Amino acid sequence: MTHTEHTTQSRKGKHLSFDERQFIAYLKNKSGLSNRAIAKELGRAPQTIHNEIKDGTVDVIKQRQIHGTKQYDYRKTEYSPEVGQAAYDTARLNSGRTYLWVESTDFIAYADDQILRLHQSPDSVVGTAKVANLFPEKRIPCTKTLYNWIDKGFMETQNIDLVLKVRRKTKSTKIRKNKTFLGNSIDFRPDCVTARETFGHWEIDTVVGLKSGQDQVLLTLTERKTRFEIIQKIEGKNALAVQSGIENLQEQFGHFFKDIFKTITSDNGVEFSTLSTCLDGIVDVYFTHPYSSWERGTNERHNGLIRRFIPKGSTIRHVSRVHMKRIENWMNQLPRKVLGYKTPRQAFLDETASLLAD
């Protein structure tokens, strides 16, 4: 059998195998075939063979003669299948994907600083970096990728450092027990409030430290559209203390109070039993269904953020007002995806700018 009868079938797009490289060496070095003829034998494109022979050609010493003190080497260039294969393997290795986290060391340093020092969420870090053009776009990962980097240990940040790692809970239908509403049901709340279309609609709750009943508690209010948070210390988890907290807000905002507080949504806790009465004719108050904390979802989530700094069982009376305001400021300076990575403070000031201008 002559080598011109080689019938190797090569599928289009496939790389040369080592067997093919050995056959190329025979055809080129021994038979002296041209590149085009070799390409025809292998069923390959002439350019493929040209590139392969170029990459795999080496100088070899065919003969060495020594005359006295002088040495003469007679060299010849020829194709080496081993060198060709090595060149292919090297190119293959270098053409592999460079992982984004390897190329994004500056962003990773920035993200670690924002999360560990400023307690920002991965999503707000990514969003702020994109909106502010802090890094080339191709060096900024998506939020999911940043979470993956944290999970895989590519960053200094660990999962325990995250303010709140979102976990989706499957909603289950619960049979609601009959319970008297303290006022208007959330069923009668305007749709525009539910849709967060307009400003001035708040959710309210309390955050408890010790359960002894002797400790102070936090009164928290969250504006639904801007996510702006207000935290106040009150003397206890009772109606009188809540009423005192509301009166403090009225004094703080003065004649703007009615424009900033249009509705308040509460649960049916006994501490809110006089809320409708003390705000009658000033603010519309609505109450969620029993066992439906998700109907005040934003406020509940914010309470979870507060718990990072004031865990359950802590004595709130020992929390200074300065520390409490630092928590409030941190929450209001946290860029939010839902706000186009504005902060709640920025969004709140945008909404209230017209009031101050009048």
Protein backbone atom coordinates (compact mmCIF):
# COMPACT_ATOMS: atom_id res chain seq x y z
CA MET A 1 0.00 0.00 0.00
CA THR A 2 1.38 3.42 -0.98
CA HIS A 3 0.88 6.44 1.25
CA THR A 4 -0.87 8.27 -1.58
CA GLU A 5 -3.74 5.86 -0.97
CA HIS A 6 -4.27 7.25 2.57
CA THR A 7 -8.01 7.54 3.08
CA THR A 8 -8.21 9.24 6.49
CA GLN A 9 -11.53 11.08 6.77
CA SER A 10 -11.32 14.26 8.82
CA ARG A 11 -14.47 15.93 10.04
CA LYS A 12 -14.65 19.65 9.40
CA GLY A 13 -13.72 21.78 12.39
CA LYS A 14 -11.77 19.02 14.16
CA HIS A 15 -8.22 19.64 15.32
CA LEU A 16 -5.36 17.58 13.94
CA SER A 17 -4.62 14.43 15.89
CA PHE A 18 -1.12 13.20 16.74
CA ASP A 19 -1.56 10.33 14.25
CA GLU A 20 -2.22 12.89 11.54
CA ARG A 21 0.86 14.84 12.57
CA GLN A 22 2.97 11.68 12.25
CA PHE A 23 1.53 11.12 8.78
CA ILE A 24 2.31 14.74 7.84
CA ALA A 25 5.92 14.17 8.96
CA TYR A 26 6.21 11.13 6.69
CA LEU A 27 4.67 12.88 3.68
CA LYS A 28 6.73 16.04 4.15
CA ASN A 29 10.08 14.71 5.31
CA LYS A 30 10.29 11.40 3.47
CA SER A 31 8.08 11.79 0.41
CA GLY A 32 8.67 15.50 -0.11
CA LEU A 33 5.03 16.31 -0.87
CA SER A 34 3.90 19.91 -1.04
CA ASN A 35 1.63 21.36 1.62
CA ARG A 36 -1.30 21.40 -0.78
CA ALA A 37 -0.77 17.74 -1.69
CA ILE A 38 -0.61 16.79 2.00
CA ALA A 39 -3.83 18.73 2.61
CA LYS A 40 -5.51 16.75 -0.14
CA GLU A 41 -4.29 13.45 1.32
CA LEU A 42 -5.68 14.31 4.76
CA GLY A 43 -8.84 16.01 3.58
CA ARG A 44 -7.75 19.21 5.26
CA ALA A 45 -7.64 22.85 4.21
CA PRO A 46 -4.24 23.83 2.73
CA GLN A 47 -3.99 26.70 5.26
CA THR A 48 -4.37 24.23 8.13
CA ILE A 49 -1.42 22.19 6.87
CA HIS A 50 0.63 25.33 6.18
CA ASN A 51 0.10 26.58 9.76
CA GLU A 52 0.85 23.16 11.24
CA ILE A 53 4.12 22.74 9.35
CA LYS A 54 5.17 26.29 10.20
CA ASP A 55 4.58 25.67 13.92
CA GLY A 56 6.21 22.24 13.92
CA THR A 57 9.30 22.87 11.77
CA VAL A 58 12.67 22.61 13.53
CA ASP A 59 16.35 22.60 12.67
CA VAL A 60 17.92 19.16 12.95
CA ILE A 61 21.54 18.12 12.61
CA LYS A 62 21.72 15.61 9.79
CA GLN A 63 25.48 15.15 9.82
CA ARG A 64 28.42 16.23 11.96
CA GLN A 65 32.03 16.16 10.82
CA ILE A 66 35.15 16.94 12.79
CA HIS A 67 38.33 18.02 11.05
CA GLY A 68 41.14 18.55 13.46
CA THR A 69 39.99 21.08 16.00
CA LYS A 70 36.97 22.18 13.98
CA GLN A 71 33.44 20.79 14.02
CA TYR A 72 31.03 21.08 11.11
CA ASP A 73 27.27 20.55 11.56
CA TYR A 74 25.11 20.03 8.50
CA ARG A 75 21.59 21.13 9.38
CA LYS A 76 18.25 20.62 7.74
CA THR A 77 14.79 21.92 8.54
CA GLU A 78 12.06 19.36 8.83
CA TYR A 79 8.65 18.95 10.38
CA SER A 80 8.46 17.30 13.84
CA PRO A 81 5.09 15.85 14.93
CA GLU A 82 6.18 16.12 18.57
CA VAL A 83 6.98 19.83 18.23
CA GLY A 84 3.75 20.40 16.31
CA GLN A 85 1.75 18.70 19.05
CA ALA A 86 3.54 20.71 21.75
CA ALA A 87 2.83 23.97 19.92
CA TYR A 88 -0.84 22.99 19.66
CA ASP A 89 -1.05 22.08 23.36
CA THR A 90 0.52 25.40 24.38
CA ALA A 91 -1.82 27.41 22.17
CA ARG A 92 -4.77 25.45 23.52
CA LEU A 93 -3.76 26.23 27.09
CA ASN A 94 -3.25 29.93 26.40
CA SER A 95 -6.55 30.23 24.56
CA GLY A 96 -8.52 28.99 27.56
CA ARG A 97 -10.95 31.39 29.22
CA THR A 98 -9.42 33.80 31.70
CA TYR A 99 -11.76 33.85 34.66
CA LEU A 100 -13.40 37.18 35.40
CA TRP A 101 -12.43 37.09 39.07
CA VAL A 102 -8.75 36.88 38.06
CA GLU A 103 -9.09 40.05 35.97
CA SER A 104 -11.23 41.93 38.50
CA THR A 105 -8.86 42.26 41.46
CA ASP A 106 -9.50 46.02 41.74
CA PHE A 107 -13.25 45.47 41.85
CA ILE A 108 -12.89 42.67 44.42
CA ALA A 109 -10.84 44.96 46.69
CA TYR A 110 -13.52 47.64 46.33
CA ALA A 111 -16.33 45.15 47.01
CA ASP A 112 -14.60 43.77 50.12
CA ASP A 113 -14.21 47.31 51.46
CA GLN A 114 -17.84 48.26 50.79
CA ILE A 115 -19.22 45.06 52.32
CA LEU A 116 -16.88 44.68 55.29
CA ARG A 117 -16.47 48.34 56.25
CA LEU A 118 -19.74 49.94 55.10
CA HIS A 119 -21.93 46.82 55.40
CA GLN A 120 -23.35 47.18 51.90
CA SER A 121 -25.02 44.28 50.16
CA PRO A 122 -23.38 42.61 47.12
CA ASP A 123 -26.23 43.87 44.93
CA SER A 124 -25.76 47.50 46.01
CA VAL A 125 -21.99 47.18 45.46
CA VAL A 126 -22.49 45.93 41.90
CA GLY A 127 -25.22 48.45 41.11
CA THR A 128 -23.31 51.44 42.46
CA ALA A 129 -20.15 50.43 40.59
CA LYS A 130 -22.11 50.27 37.32
CA VAL A 131 -24.10 53.48 37.80
CA ALA A 132 -21.01 55.46 38.86
CA ASN A 133 -18.76 53.85 36.19
CA LEU A 134 -16.16 53.02 38.83
CA PHE A 135 -14.64 50.21 36.76
CA PRO A 136 -14.68 49.05 33.13
CA GLU A 137 -18.03 47.39 32.53
CA LYS A 138 -16.46 44.05 31.61
CA ARG A 139 -14.69 43.97 35.00
CA ILE A 140 -17.92 44.29 37.01
CA PRO A 141 -19.70 40.97 37.66
CA CYS A 142 -23.44 40.55 38.00
CA THR A 143 -24.87 40.21 41.51
CA LYS A 144 -25.25 36.42 41.22
CA THR A 145 -21.60 36.06 40.18
CA LEU A 146 -20.44 38.18 43.13
CA TYR A 147 -22.38 35.92 45.50
CA ASN A 148 -20.70 32.90 43.83
CA TRP A 149 -17.25 34.44 44.36
CA ILE A 150 -18.06 34.86 48.05
CA ASP A 151 -19.32 31.26 48.28
CA LYS A 152 -16.15 29.93 46.61
CA GLY A 153 -13.77 31.91 48.80
CA PHE A 154 -12.40 34.18 46.06
CA MET A 155 -12.90 37.21 48.32
CA GLU A 156 -12.07 38.28 51.85
CA THR A 157 -15.82 38.64 52.42
CA GLN A 158 -17.58 35.54 53.77
CA ASN A 159 -21.26 34.68 53.91
CA ILE A 160 -21.33 35.48 57.61
CA ASP A 161 -20.33 39.06 56.74
CA LEU A 162 -23.36 39.65 54.52
CA VAL A 163 -26.05 41.88 55.95
CA LEU A 164 -28.86 39.72 54.67
CA LYS A 165 -28.54 36.86 52.21
CA VAL A 166 -31.91 36.55 50.54
CA ARG A 167 -33.77 33.33 51.06
CA ARG A 168 -37.03 32.83 49.24
CA LYS A 169 -39.70 31.15 51.29
CA THR A 170 -42.53 29.33 49.58
CA LYS A 171 -45.76 31.01 50.51
CA SER A 172 -48.26 28.66 52.03
CA THR A 173 -51.94 29.29 52.43
CA LYS A 174 -52.89 29.68 56.06
CA ILE A 175 -56.35 29.65 57.56
CA ARG A 176 -56.78 32.97 59.29
CA LYS A 177 -58.33 32.92 62.71
CA ASN A 178 -61.01 35.47 63.43
CA LYS A 179 -59.42 38.47 65.05
CA THR A 180 -60.83 41.94 65.50
CA PHE A 181 -59.12 44.67 63.47
CA LEU A 182 -58.03 47.72 65.43
CA GLY A 183 -59.22 49.94 62.60
CA ASN A 184 -59.49 49.96 58.81
CA SER A 185 -58.41 46.69 57.17
CA ILE A 186 -55.62 46.75 54.61
CA ASP A 187 -58.27 45.48 52.19
CA PHE A 188 -59.54 49.07 52.00
CA ARG A 189 -56.14 50.66 51.46
CA PRO A 190 -55.90 52.46 48.06
CA ASP A 191 -54.27 50.48 45.26
CA CYS A 192 -51.74 53.25 44.63
CA VAL A 193 -50.32 52.60 48.10
CA THR A 194 -49.93 48.89 47.41
CA ALA A 195 -48.28 49.66 44.06
CA ARG A 196 -45.85 52.14 45.68
CA GLU A 197 -46.80 54.72 43.06
CA THR A 198 -47.02 57.70 45.38
CA PHE A 199 -44.97 59.03 48.28
CA GLY A 200 -46.02 59.33 51.90
CA HIS A 201 -47.19 55.83 52.77
CA TRP A 202 -45.50 54.15 55.73
CA GLU A 203 -45.28 50.80 57.48
CA ILE A 204 -44.82 50.71 61.26
CA ASP A 205 -43.61 48.14 63.79
CA THR A 206 -41.63 47.70 66.99
CA VAL A 207 -38.31 45.92 67.56
CA VAL A 208 -37.94 44.29 70.98
CA GLY A 209 -34.70 43.55 72.82
CA LEU A 210 -35.44 41.88 76.14
CA LYS A 211 -38.82 40.22 76.52
CA SER A 212 -39.11 41.06 80.20
CA GLY A 213 -41.40 43.99 79.46
CA GLN A 214 -39.09 46.31 81.40
CA ASP A 215 -36.88 47.32 78.47
CA GLN A 216 -37.24 50.14 75.97
CA VAL A 217 -38.15 49.18 72.38
CA LEU A 218 -37.52 50.63 68.95
CA LEU A 219 -40.38 52.15 66.98
CA THR A 220 -39.59 51.72 63.27
CA LEU A 221 -41.30 53.36 60.30
CA THR A 222 -40.51 52.64 56.65
CA GLU A 223 -41.72 54.76 53.72
CA ARG A 224 -42.92 52.31 51.07
CA LYS A 225 -41.82 54.12 47.90
CA THR A 226 -38.40 55.46 48.94
CA ARG A 227 -37.58 52.81 51.60
CA PHE A 228 -36.60 55.65 53.93
CA GLU A 229 -36.32 54.48 57.53
CA ILE A 230 -37.08 56.24 60.81
CA ILE A 231 -36.02 54.63 64.11
CA GLN A 232 -37.13 55.98 67.48
CA LYS A 233 -36.55 54.75 71.00
CA ILE A 234 -39.76 54.53 73.03
CA GLU A 235 -40.30 53.51 76.63
CA GLY A 236 -42.01 50.18 76.04
CA LYS A 237 -44.14 47.97 73.83
CA ASN A 238 -47.43 49.58 74.74
CA ALA A 239 -49.97 51.95 73.26
CA LEU A 240 -48.95 54.93 75.38
CA ALA A 241 -45.29 54.64 74.35
CA VAL A 242 -46.22 54.33 70.65
CA GLN A 243 -48.49 57.36 70.92
CA SER A 244 -45.63 59.32 72.48
CA GLY A 245 -43.36 58.29 69.59
CA ILE A 246 -45.94 59.47 67.04
CA GLU A 247 -46.26 62.80 68.84
CA ASN A 248 -42.47 63.20 68.65
CA LEU A 249 -42.66 62.72 64.88
CA GLN A 250 -45.43 65.30 64.59
CA GLU A 251 -43.27 67.77 66.48
CA GLN A 252 -40.20 66.90 64.39
CA PHE A 253 -41.88 67.40 60.99
CA GLY A 254 -44.18 70.23 62.05
CA HIS A 255 -46.63 71.45 59.42
CA PHE A 256 -45.05 69.08 56.84
CA PHE A 257 -46.26 66.04 58.81
CA LYS A 258 -49.56 65.65 56.93
CA ASP A 259 -47.78 65.82 53.55
CA ILE A 260 -45.07 63.33 54.50
CA PHE A 261 -47.33 60.90 56.42
CA LYS A 262 -50.45 60.19 54.36
CA THR A 263 -51.07 56.59 55.43
CA ILE A 264 -49.57 54.21 57.97
CA THR A 265 -49.96 50.42 57.80
CA SER A 266 -49.64 48.46 61.03
CA ASP A 267 -50.21 44.98 62.39
CA ASN A 268 -52.84 44.29 65.05
CA GLY A 269 -50.45 44.35 68.00
CA VAL A 270 -51.91 45.79 71.17
CA GLU A 271 -49.27 48.53 71.16
CA PHE A 272 -50.97 50.00 68.09
CA SER A 273 -54.48 49.90 69.56
CA THR A 274 -54.74 53.70 69.81
CA LEU A 275 -52.94 54.50 66.54
CA SER A 276 -56.13 55.26 64.61
CA THR A 277 -57.42 57.46 67.43
CA CYS A 278 -54.29 59.56 67.90
CA LEU A 279 -53.98 60.13 64.14
CA ASP A 280 -57.69 60.59 63.43
CA GLY A 281 -58.22 63.25 60.78
CA ILE A 282 -54.48 63.54 60.17
CA VAL A 283 -53.26 60.20 58.74
CA ASP A 284 -55.23 57.23 57.40
CA VAL A 285 -54.27 54.09 59.33
CA TYR A 286 -54.70 50.54 57.99
CA PHE A 287 -54.14 47.19 59.67
CA THR A 288 -52.80 44.00 58.11
CA HIS A 289 -54.48 40.62 58.38
CA PRO A 290 -53.50 38.49 61.39
CA TYR A 291 -50.34 36.39 60.87
CA SER A 292 -49.53 38.25 57.62
CA SER A 293 -46.26 40.06 58.29
CA TRP A 294 -45.50 39.94 54.56
CA GLU A 295 -48.15 42.64 54.10
CA ARG A 296 -45.58 44.94 55.72
CA GLY A 297 -42.71 43.29 53.88
CA THR A 298 -40.38 46.29 53.59
CA ASN A 299 -40.62 47.15 57.28
CA GLU A 300 -40.07 43.50 58.25
CA ARG A 301 -36.98 43.30 56.07
CA HIS A 302 -35.61 46.51 57.57
CA ASN A 303 -36.17 45.14 61.05
CA GLY A 304 -33.99 42.21 60.00
CA LEU A 305 -31.24 44.67 59.07
CA ILE A 306 -31.50 46.30 62.48
CA ARG A 307 -31.12 42.88 64.11
CA ARG A 308 -27.62 42.67 62.66
CA PHE A 309 -26.60 45.43 65.05
CA ILE A 310 -29.06 44.78 67.88
CA PRO A 311 -29.58 41.00 68.19
CA LYS A 312 -32.57 39.52 69.97
CA GLY A 313 -32.04 39.51 73.70
CA SER A 314 -29.99 42.71 73.67
CA THR A 315 -30.91 45.44 76.11
CA ILE A 316 -32.17 48.31 73.97
CA ARG A 317 -32.01 50.67 76.93
CA HIS A 318 -28.21 50.28 76.71
CA VAL A 319 -28.16 51.25 73.01
CA SER A 320 -27.15 54.90 72.81
CA ARG A 321 -29.15 57.29 70.67
CA VAL A 322 -25.96 58.01 68.73
CA HIS A 323 -25.55 54.31 67.89
CA MET A 324 -29.24 54.08 66.98
CA LYS A 325 -28.89 57.04 64.59
CA ARG A 326 -25.81 55.45 63.04
CA ILE A 327 -27.89 52.38 62.24
CA GLU A 328 -30.64 54.56 60.78
CA ASN A 329 -28.14 56.55 58.68
CA TRP A 330 -26.49 53.37 57.42
CA MET A 331 -29.84 51.98 56.28
CA ASN A 332 -30.75 55.24 54.53
CA GLN A 333 -27.36 55.43 52.80
CA LEU A 334 -27.55 51.88 51.41
CA PRO A 335 -28.01 51.99 47.60
CA ARG A 336 -31.05 49.98 46.50
CA LYS A 337 -31.57 48.20 43.21
CA VAL A 338 -35.29 48.99 43.30
CA LEU A 339 -34.39 52.71 43.43
CA GLY A 340 -31.99 52.52 40.49
CA TYR A 341 -29.17 52.32 43.05
CA LYS A 342 -30.10 55.60 44.63
CA THR A 343 -30.04 55.61 48.41
CA PRO A 344 -33.31 55.90 50.36
CA ARG A 345 -32.10 59.27 51.63
CA GLN A 346 -31.62 60.55 48.08
CA ALA A 347 -35.05 59.26 47.06
CA PHE A 348 -36.67 60.78 50.16
CA LEU A 349 -35.06 64.17 49.55
CA ASP A 350 -36.19 64.08 45.91
CA GLU A 351 -39.78 63.46 47.01
CA THR A 352 -39.77 66.16 49.69
CA ALA A 353 -37.91 68.81 47.67
CA SER A 354 -41.18 70.29 46.38
CA LEU A 355 -42.49 70.64 49.95
CA LEU A 356 -39.45 72.63 51.01
CA ALA A 357 -39.69 74.83 47.90
CA ASP A 358 -43.24 75.95 48.68
